[in-house]
């Protein structure tokens, strides 16, 4: 349809959408269906942050150099022609940084109000990532802060973009707490699911304040004699993520534009489905746990309105409740978190 054509006359913009397809399985579809006023803005915002994250994730860049790059990344967005060709050879999104000039070119075409929000967000995120290159995620407060930098700020930035477009309530951009929660729900679910992948990359995002209750070392959770402790720790991490569900619904209830609603809702519904899949599931310590394609398609079809979404969340919350073993040390607490969510959504 005509709406799918972003701007057939601009090869630079086309190239950005190719980068979007290359760098994201989950976000490309929800960004492409956005209303025209927001589509290119969010696409460029995504690519700006994907570039930043590609530097953060690259364990071959010397630490001091990485910190410098992260802290100055926001300024590259206004330097026509800037690119980065020093990524490690295993970095799957390295081509984006090599071709970054095309992202900058499109960024500079955005309305100034959108540019300002994206620069501010990238600046805060890059500095936060740099802080956590130097220190570890250790306390629960560190965990909240790290997730705020890499995902909560995206929630805040998106809310500001929605308000700036005039398509959503001007107040939405001021809802920092709710916006943060939507990012944290996604990021925490990603961190719980990616335990094994991150361990292999020698990265630790599970806070010691939590895993220290179950193991001497985070890596001990994979030991065959520690399965009970591993599951208890995993369930504790899931419980922590689930605490954001009421905020997710409060936020979704404020949205007006149906394409913005889908854009926000689909990743959230994927996250609750992922949490239900990983809850009390020892496969997290053996392999990559992902929801099936067929399940994802069903979820997407049921993400159009708040009532359908409520039904989906209730299903998954019940699944988690049913799979909560009465022997779990946090059995009652988990049931309470689920109960509170069910009462509020
Ligand atoms: C601008 C759409 C909608 C209020 C690249 C969407 C990586 C989970 O760690 O790639 O590489 O495995 O699987 C997205 C709130 C951010 C938070 C964060 C920007 C929702 C750079 C997504 C995406 C806020 C830091 C991707 C946070 O997961 O991670 C746009 C409202 C990027 C959102 C990163 C993670 C995103 C993430 P990893 P993934
Ligand atoms: Mn990262
Ligand atoms: Mn990453
Ligand atoms: Mn991850
Ligand atoms: Mn990932
Ligand atoms: Mn990896």
CSV table of C-alpha atoms and ligand atoms in Angstrom, one decimal:
chain,number,residue,atom,x,y,z
A,1,UNK,CA,0.0,0.0,0.0
A,2,UNK,CA,1.0,3.6,-0.4
A,3,UNK,CA,1.5,3.9,3.4
A,4,UNK,CA,4.3,1.2,3.3
A,5,UNK,CA,6.4,3.4,1.0
A,6,UNK,CA,8.5,5.4,3.3
A,7,UNK,CA,10.0,7.7,0.7
A,8,UNK,CA,10.8,5.9,-2.6
A,9,UNK,CA,12.7,8.9,-3.9
A,10,UNK,CA,15.3,9.0,-1.2
A,11,UNK,CA,17.9,6.3,-1.5
A,12,UNK,CA,19.6,7.3,1.8
A,13,UNK,CA,16.3,6.8,3.7
A,14,UNK,CA,15.8,3.4,1.9
A,15,UNK,CA,19.3,2.4,3.1
A,16,UNK,CA,18.3,3.3,6.7
A,17,UNK,CA,15.3,0.9,6.4
A,18,UNK,CA,17.7,-1.8,5.1
A,19,UNK,CA,19.8,-1.2,8.2
A,20,UNK,CA,16.7,-1.5,10.3
A,21,UNK,CA,15.9,-4.9,8.8
A,22,UNK,CA,19.5,-6.1,9.2
A,23,UNK,CA,19.8,-5.0,12.8
A,24,UNK,CA,16.4,-6.0,14.3
A,25,UNK,CA,14.0,-8.9,14.0
A,26,UNK,CA,11.5,-7.5,16.4
A,27,UNK,CA,11.5,-3.7,16.0
A,28,UNK,CA,11.5,-3.4,12.2
A,29,UNK,CA,7.8,-4.5,11.9
A,30,UNK,CA,6.5,-2.3,14.7
A,31,UNK,CA,8.5,0.7,13.4
A,32,UNK,CA,7.3,0.2,9.8
A,33,UNK,CA,3.6,0.2,10.8
A,34,UNK,CA,4.0,3.5,12.6
A,35,UNK,CA,2.0,6.5,11.4
A,36,UNK,CA,4.0,8.5,8.8
A,37,UNK,CA,4.7,11.5,11.2
A,38,UNK,CA,6.7,9.2,13.6
A,39,UNK,CA,8.0,6.4,11.3
A,40,UNK,CA,11.2,7.9,10.1
A,41,UNK,CA,11.9,9.6,13.4
A,42,UNK,CA,11.7,6.4,15.4
A,43,UNK,CA,13.6,4.5,12.7
A,44,UNK,CA,16.5,6.9,12.9
A,45,UNK,CA,16.3,7.0,16.8
A,46,UNK,CA,16.5,3.2,16.7
A,47,UNK,CA,19.6,3.2,14.4
A,48,UNK,CA,21.3,5.9,16.4
A,49,UNK,CA,21.0,3.8,19.6
A,50,UNK,CA,21.8,0.5,17.8
A,51,UNK,CA,25.1,2.1,16.7
A,52,UNK,CA,25.8,3.1,20.3
A,53,UNK,CA,25.0,-0.4,21.6
A,54,UNK,CA,27.2,-2.0,18.9
A,55,UNK,CA,30.1,-0.1,20.5
A,56,UNK,CA,29.0,-0.9,24.0
A,57,UNK,CA,28.8,-4.7,23.2
A,58,UNK,CA,32.2,-4.9,21.4
A,59,UNK,CA,34.6,-6.5,23.8
A,60,UNK,CA,37.5,-6.1,21.4
A,61,UNK,CA,37.6,-2.2,21.8
A,62,UNK,CA,40.2,-1.2,24.4
A,63,UNK,CA,38.4,0.1,27.5
A,64,UNK,CA,39.6,3.7,27.5
A,65,UNK,CA,38.9,4.1,23.8
A,66,UNK,CA,35.4,2.6,24.3
A,67,UNK,CA,34.6,4.9,27.1
A,68,UNK,CA,35.6,7.9,25.0
A,69,UNK,CA,33.5,6.7,22.1
A,70,UNK,CA,30.5,6.1,24.3
A,71,UNK,CA,30.7,9.5,26.0
A,72,UNK,CA,31.1,11.4,22.6
A,73,UNK,CA,28.7,9.3,20.5
A,74,UNK,CA,25.9,11.8,20.6
A,75,UNK,CA,28.1,14.4,19.0
A,76,UNK,CA,28.8,12.0,16.0
A,77,UNK,CA,25.1,12.4,15.1
A,78,UNK,CA,25.8,16.0,13.9
A,79,UNK,CA,29.1,15.2,12.2
A,80,UNK,CA,28.3,14.6,8.5
A,81,UNK,CA,30.3,11.7,7.2
A,82,UNK,CA,31.3,10.2,10.6
A,83,UNK,CA,31.7,6.4,10.6
A,84,UNK,CA,33.4,3.7,12.6
A,85,UNK,CA,35.4,0.9,10.9
A,86,UNK,CA,37.2,-0.6,14.0
A,87,UNK,CA,34.5,-3.1,15.2
A,88,UNK,CA,35.5,-6.6,16.2
A,89,UNK,CA,34.9,-9.1,13.4
A,90,UNK,CA,32.2,-10.9,15.4
A,91,UNK,CA,30.1,-7.7,15.8
A,92,UNK,CA,27.0,-8.6,13.7
A,93,UNK,CA,25.9,-4.9,13.4
A,94,UNK,CA,29.4,-3.6,12.4
A,95,UNK,CA,28.1,-2.7,8.8
A,96,UNK,CA,25.7,-0.1,10.4
A,97,UNK,CA,28.7,1.7,11.9
A,98,UNK,CA,30.6,1.5,8.7
A,99,UNK,CA,27.7,3.0,6.8
A,100,UNK,CA,26.8,5.4,9.6
A,101,UNK,CA,27.1,8.5,7.4
A,102,UNK,CA,23.7,7.7,5.9
A,103,UNK,CA,22.1,7.6,9.3
A,104,UNK,CA,23.6,11.0,10.2
A,105,UNK,CA,22.4,12.5,6.9
A,106,UNK,CA,18.8,11.4,7.6
A,107,UNK,CA,19.1,12.5,11.3
A,108,UNK,CA,19.9,16.0,10.1
A,109,UNK,CA,16.8,16.1,8.0
A,110,UNK,CA,14.5,15.5,11.0
A,111,UNK,CA,12.6,18.3,12.6
A,112,UNK,CA,14.8,20.1,15.2
A,113,UNK,CA,12.4,19.2,18.0
A,114,UNK,CA,13.0,15.5,17.3
A,115,UNK,CA,16.8,15.9,16.8
A,116,UNK,CA,17.0,17.6,20.3
A,117,UNK,CA,15.3,14.6,22.0
A,118,UNK,CA,17.4,12.0,20.2
A,119,UNK,CA,20.7,13.9,21.0
A,120,UNK,CA,19.7,14.3,24.7
A,121,UNK,CA,18.8,10.6,24.9
A,122,UNK,CA,22.0,9.4,23.2
A,123,UNK,CA,24.1,11.6,25.4
A,124,UNK,CA,22.6,10.2,28.6
A,125,UNK,CA,22.7,6.6,27.4
A,126,UNK,CA,26.3,6.8,26.2
A,127,UNK,CA,27.5,8.3,29.5
A,128,UNK,CA,25.5,5.7,31.4
A,129,UNK,CA,27.0,2.9,29.4
A,130,UNK,CA,30.5,4.3,29.9
A,131,UNK,CA,29.9,4.4,33.7
A,132,UNK,CA,29.1,0.7,33.6
A,133,UNK,CA,32.1,-0.1,31.5
A,134,UNK,CA,34.1,1.0,34.5
A,135,UNK,CA,31.9,-0.5,37.3
A,136,UNK,CA,29.9,-3.7,37.6
A,137,UNK,CA,26.2,-4.3,38.1
A,138,UNK,CA,26.4,-5.4,41.7
A,139,UNK,CA,23.5,-4.0,43.9
A,140,UNK,CA,19.8,-4.0,42.9
A,141,UNK,CA,20.2,-0.2,42.6
A,142,UNK,CA,23.0,-0.7,40.0
A,143,UNK,CA,20.7,-3.0,38.1
A,144,UNK,CA,17.9,-0.5,38.1
A,145,UNK,CA,20.3,2.2,37.0
A,146,UNK,CA,22.0,0.2,34.2
A,147,UNK,CA,18.6,-0.8,32.9
A,148,UNK,CA,17.5,2.8,33.1
A,149,UNK,CA,20.5,3.9,31.0
A,150,UNK,CA,20.1,1.3,28.2
A,151,UNK,CA,16.3,1.0,28.1
A,152,UNK,CA,14.4,3.3,30.5
A,153,UNK,CA,15.9,6.3,28.6
A,154,UNK,CA,14.5,4.8,25.4
A,155,UNK,CA,11.1,4.7,27.0
A,156,UNK,CA,11.5,8.4,28.1
A,157,UNK,CA,12.8,9.4,24.7
A,158,UNK,CA,10.0,7.7,22.8
A,159,UNK,CA,7.4,9.3,25.1
A,160,UNK,CA,8.9,12.7,24.4
A,161,UNK,CA,8.8,12.0,20.7
A,162,UNK,CA,5.2,10.9,20.9
A,163,UNK,CA,4.2,14.1,22.7
A,164,UNK,CA,6.3,16.3,20.4
A,165,UNK,CA,4.5,14.9,17.4
A,166,UNK,CA,1.2,16.1,18.8
A,167,UNK,CA,-0.2,12.6,18.3
A,168,UNK,CA,-0.1,11.8,22.0
A,169,UNK,CA,-0.9,13.8,25.2
A,170,UNK,CA,1.7,16.5,25.9
A,171,UNK,CA,1.8,15.1,29.4
A,172,UNK,CA,3.1,11.7,28.3
A,173,UNK,CA,6.6,13.0,27.7
A,174,UNK,CA,6.6,14.1,31.4
A,175,UNK,CA,5.7,10.6,32.6
A,176,UNK,CA,9.3,9.6,33.3
A,177,UNK,CA,8.5,6.9,35.8
A,178,UNK,CA,6.0,5.0,33.7
A,179,UNK,CA,8.1,5.4,30.5
A,180,UNK,CA,11.2,4.1,32.4
A,181,UNK,CA,9.1,1.0,33.5
A,182,UNK,CA,8.3,0.0,29.9
A,183,UNK,CA,11.9,0.0,29.0
A,184,UNK,CA,12.9,-1.8,32.2
A,185,UNK,CA,10.3,-4.6,31.6
A,186,UNK,CA,11.9,-5.3,28.2
A,187,UNK,CA,15.5,-5.0,29.3
A,188,UNK,CA,15.1,-7.1,32.4
A,189,UNK,CA,13.4,-9.8,30.4
A,190,UNK,CA,16.3,-9.7,27.9
A,191,UNK,CA,18.9,-9.9,30.7
A,192,UNK,CA,17.1,-12.8,32.4
A,193,UNK,CA,16.7,-14.7,29.1
A,194,UNK,CA,20.3,-14.0,27.9
A,195,UNK,CA,22.0,-15.4,31.1
A,196,UNK,CA,24.1,-18.0,29.1
A,197,UNK,CA,24.9,-15.7,26.1
A,198,UNK,CA,26.1,-12.9,28.4
A,199,UNK,CA,28.1,-15.3,30.6
A,200,UNK,CA,29.9,-16.6,27.4
A,201,UNK,CA,30.7,-13.0,26.5
A,202,UNK,CA,32.0,-12.5,30.1
A,203,UNK,CA,29.3,-9.9,30.8
A,204,UNK,CA,27.3,-9.9,34.1
A,205,UNK,CA,24.0,-8.1,34.3
A,206,UNK,CA,22.3,-10.2,37.1
A,207,UNK,CA,23.0,-8.2,40.3
A,208,UNK,CA,25.0,-9.9,43.0
A,209,UNK,CA,22.6,-8.6,45.6
A,210,UNK,CA,20.1,-11.2,44.1
A,211,UNK,CA,22.3,-14.1,42.8
A,212,UNK,CA,24.5,-13.9,45.9
A,213,UNK,CA,21.5,-15.3,47.8
A,214,UNK,CA,21.8,-18.5,45.7
A,215,UNK,CA,25.4,-18.9,44.7
A,216,UNK,CA,29.0,-18.0,45.4
A,217,UNK,CA,29.6,-17.0,41.8
A,218,UNK,CA,27.1,-16.2,39.1
A,219,UNK,CA,28.6,-18.8,36.8
A,220,UNK,CA,28.0,-21.5,39.5
A,221,UNK,CA,24.3,-21.5,38.4
A,222,UNK,CA,25.2,-23.7,35.4
A,223,UNK,CA,26.7,-26.4,37.6
A,224,UNK,CA,24.7,-29.7,37.5
A,225,UNK,CA,24.7,-29.9,41.3
A,226,UNK,CA,23.2,-26.4,41.6
A,227,UNK,CA,19.9,-26.8,39.6
A,228,UNK,CA,17.7,-26.0,42.6
A,229,UNK,CA,19.6,-22.8,43.4
A,230,UNK,CA,19.7,-21.8,39.7
A,231,UNK,CA,15.9,-22.1,39.4
A,232,UNK,CA,15.3,-20.2,42.6
A,233,UNK,CA,17.6,-17.4,41.4
A,234,UNK,CA,16.0,-17.4,37.9
A,235,UNK,CA,12.5,-17.1,39.4
A,236,UNK,CA,13.7,-14.3,41.7
A,237,UNK,CA,14.9,-12.4,38.6
A,238,UNK,CA,11.6,-13.0,36.9
A,239,UNK,CA,9.7,-11.8,39.9
A,240,UNK,CA,11.7,-8.6,39.8
A,241,UNK,CA,10.8,-8.0,36.1
A,242,UNK,CA,7.1,-8.8,36.7
A,243,UNK,CA,6.9,-5.9,39.2
A,244,UNK,CA,6.7,-3.5,36.2
A,245,UNK,CA,3.5,-4.9,34.7
A,246,UNK,CA,1.1,-2.5,36.4
A,247,UNK,CA,3.0,0.5,35.0
A,248,UNK,CA,2.9,-1.0,31.5
A,249,UNK,CA,-0.9,-1.0,31.6
A,250,UNK,CA,-1.2,2.4,33.1
A,251,UNK,CA,1.0,3.7,30.2
A,252,UNK,CA,-0.9,1.8,27.5
A,253,UNK,CA,-4.2,3.2,28.8
A,254,UNK,CA,-3.0,6.7,28.0
A,255,UNK,CA,-2.2,6.1,24.3
A,256,UNK,CA,-4.5,7.5,21.6
A,257,UNK,CA,-2.9,6.7,18.2
A,258,UNK,CA,-3.5,3.0,17.2
A,259,UNK,CA,-0.1,2.7,15.5
A,260,UNK,CA,1.7,4.0,18.5
A,261,UNK,CA,-0.4,1.6,20.7
A,262,UNK,CA,0.8,-1.4,18.6
A,263,UNK,CA,4.4,-0.1,18.5
A,264,UNK,CA,4.5,0.0,22.3
A,265,UNK,CA,2.3,-3.0,23.0
A,266,UNK,CA,3.9,-5.7,20.8
A,267,UNK,CA,7.3,-5.7,22.5
A,268,UNK,CA,5.7,-5.7,25.9
A,269,UNK,CA,3.5,-8.7,25.0
A,270,UNK,CA,6.6,-10.5,23.7
A,271,UNK,CA,8.3,-9.8,27.0
A,272,UNK,CA,5.5,-11.3,29.2
A,273,UNK,CA,5.4,-14.3,26.8
A,274,UNK,CA,9.2,-14.7,27.2
A,275,UNK,CA,9.0,-14.4,31.0
A,276,UNK,CA,6.3,-17.1,31.1
A,277,UNK,CA,8.5,-19.3,29.0
A,278,UNK,CA,11.7,-18.8,31.1
A,279,UNK,CA,10.0,-19.0,34.5
A,280,UNK,CA,11.2,-22.0,36.4
A,281,UNK,CA,12.7,-23.3,33.1
A,282,UNK,CA,16.1,-24.9,33.5
A,283,UNK,CA,16.8,-24.6,29.7
A,284,UNK,CA,17.8,-20.9,30.5
A,285,UNK,CA,21.1,-22.5,31.9
A,286,UNK,CA,21.6,-24.8,28.9
A,287,UNK,CA,20.5,-23.1,25.7
A,288,UNK,CA,18.7,-20.0,24.2
A,289,UNK,CA,15.1,-19.9,25.2
A,290,UNK,CA,12.8,-18.1,22.7
A,291,UNK,CA,9.1,-18.0,22.1
A,292,UNK,CA,8.0,-19.8,18.9
A,293,UNK,CA,7.3,-17.9,15.7
A,294,UNK,CA,3.6,-19.1,15.7
A,295,UNK,CA,3.1,-17.9,19.2
A,296,UNK,CA,4.6,-14.5,18.4
A,297,UNK,CA,2.3,-14.2,15.4
A,298,UNK,CA,-0.8,-14.9,17.5
A,299,UNK,CA,0.3,-12.4,20.1
A,300,UNK,CA,0.8,-9.7,17.4
A,301,UNK,CA,-2.7,-10.3,16.1
A,302,UNK,CA,-4.1,-9.8,19.6
A,303,UNK,CA,-2.2,-6.5,20.4
A,304,UNK,CA,-4.6,-4.0,18.8
A,305,UNK,CA,-6.5,-2.8,21.9
A,306,UNK,CA,-6.2,-2.7,25.6
A,307,UNK,CA,-8.8,-5.4,26.3
A,308,UNK,CA,-7.2,-7.9,24.0
A,309,UNK,CA,-3.9,-7.2,25.6
A,310,UNK,CA,-5.3,-7.5,29.1
A,311,UNK,CA,-6.5,-11.0,28.1
A,312,UNK,CA,-3.1,-12.0,26.9
A,313,UNK,CA,-1.3,-10.7,30.0
A,314,UNK,CA,-3.9,-12.5,32.3
A,315,UNK,CA,-3.2,-15.8,30.4
A,316,UNK,CA,0.6,-15.5,30.9
A,317,UNK,CA,0.3,-14.4,34.5
A,318,UNK,CA,-1.8,-17.5,35.2
A,319,UNK,CA,0.7,-19.7,33.4
A,320,UNK,CA,3.5,-18.3,35.7
A,321,UNK,CA,1.3,-18.8,38.7
A,322,UNK,CA,0.6,-22.4,37.7
A,323,UNK,CA,4.3,-23.1,37.2
A,324,UNK,CA,5.3,-21.5,40.5
A,325,UNK,CA,6.6,-24.5,42.6
A,326,UNK,CA,5.4,-24.4,46.2
A,327,UNK,CA,9.0,-25.3,47.2
A,328,UNK,CA,10.4,-22.1,45.7
A,329,UNK,CA,11.8,-19.8,48.4
A,330,UNK,CA,9.9,-16.9,47.0
A,331,UNK,CA,6.7,-18.8,46.3
A,332,UNK,CA,4.5,-16.5,48.3
A,333,UNK,CA,6.2,-13.3,47.1
A,334,UNK,CA,5.8,-14.4,43.4
A,335,UNK,CA,2.2,-15.1,43.9
A,336,UNK,CA,1.7,-11.7,45.5
A,337,UNK,CA,3.4,-9.9,42.6
A,338,UNK,CA,1.2,-11.8,40.2
A,339,UNK,CA,-1.9,-11.1,42.3
A,340,UNK,CA,-1.1,-7.4,42.4
A,341,UNK,CA,-0.6,-7.3,38.6
A,342,UNK,CA,-3.9,-9.1,38.0
A,343,UNK,CA,-5.7,-6.6,40.3
A,344,UNK,CA,-4.3,-3.6,38.6
A,345,UNK,CA,-4.5,-4.4,34.9
B,1,LIG,C1,14.3,3.5,19.5
B,1,LIG,C2,12.5,1.6,19.2
B,1,LIG,C3,7.8,2.3,24.1
B,1,LIG,C4,7.6,3.7,26.2
B,1,LIG,C5,19.2,-0.4,20.2
B,1,LIG,C6,11.8,0.0,23.0
B,1,LIG,C7,20.3,-2.8,23.4
B,1,LIG,C8,15.5,-4.2,25.1
B,1,LIG,O1,21.1,-6.3,24.8
B,1,LIG,O2,18.7,-5.8,20.8
B,1,LIG,O3,21.5,-6.3,22.4
B,1,LIG,O4,20.5,-8.3,23.5
B,1,LIG,O5,17.6,-7.7,22.1
B,1,LIG,C9,14.7,1.1,20.3
B,1,LIG,C10,9.3,1.9,26.0
B,1,LIG,C11,18.7,0.5,22.4
B,1,LIG,C12,13.4,-0.3,25.0
B,1,LIG,C13,18.4,-1.8,24.7
B,1,LIG,C14,16.1,1.3,20.7
B,1,LIG,C15,10.0,0.9,25.3
B,1,LIG,C16,20.1,0.5,22.8
B,1,LIG,C17,14.2,-1.3,24.2
B,1,LIG,C18,16.7,0.0,20.9
B,1,LIG,C19,11.5,1.2,25.3
B,1,LIG,C20,20.3,-0.3,24.1
B,1,LIG,C21,16.8,-4.0,22.3
B,1,LIG,C22,15.5,-1.7,25.1
B,1,LIG,O6,17.0,-5.4,22.7
B,1,LIG,O7,19.2,-6.2,23.3
B,1,LIG,C23,13.9,2.0,19.7
B,1,LIG,C24,8.3,2.6,25.4
B,1,LIG,C25,18.2,0.1,21.2
B,1,LIG,C26,12.3,0.3,24.4
B,1,LIG,C27,19.6,-1.6,24.1
B,1,LIG,C28,17.5,-3.0,24.4
B,1,LIG,C29,16.7,-2.9,23.3
B,1,LIG,C30,16.2,-2.9,24.6
B,1,LIG,P1,20.7,-6.8,23.5
B,1,LIG,P2,18.2,-6.3,22.1
B,2,LIG,MN1,24.5,-3.6,25.1
B,3,LIG,MN1,23.2,-5.4,22.5
B,4,LIG,MN1,20.8,-9.3,25.6
B,5,LIG,MN1,19.6,-9.5,21.7
B,6,LIG,MN1,26.8,-11.9,22.2
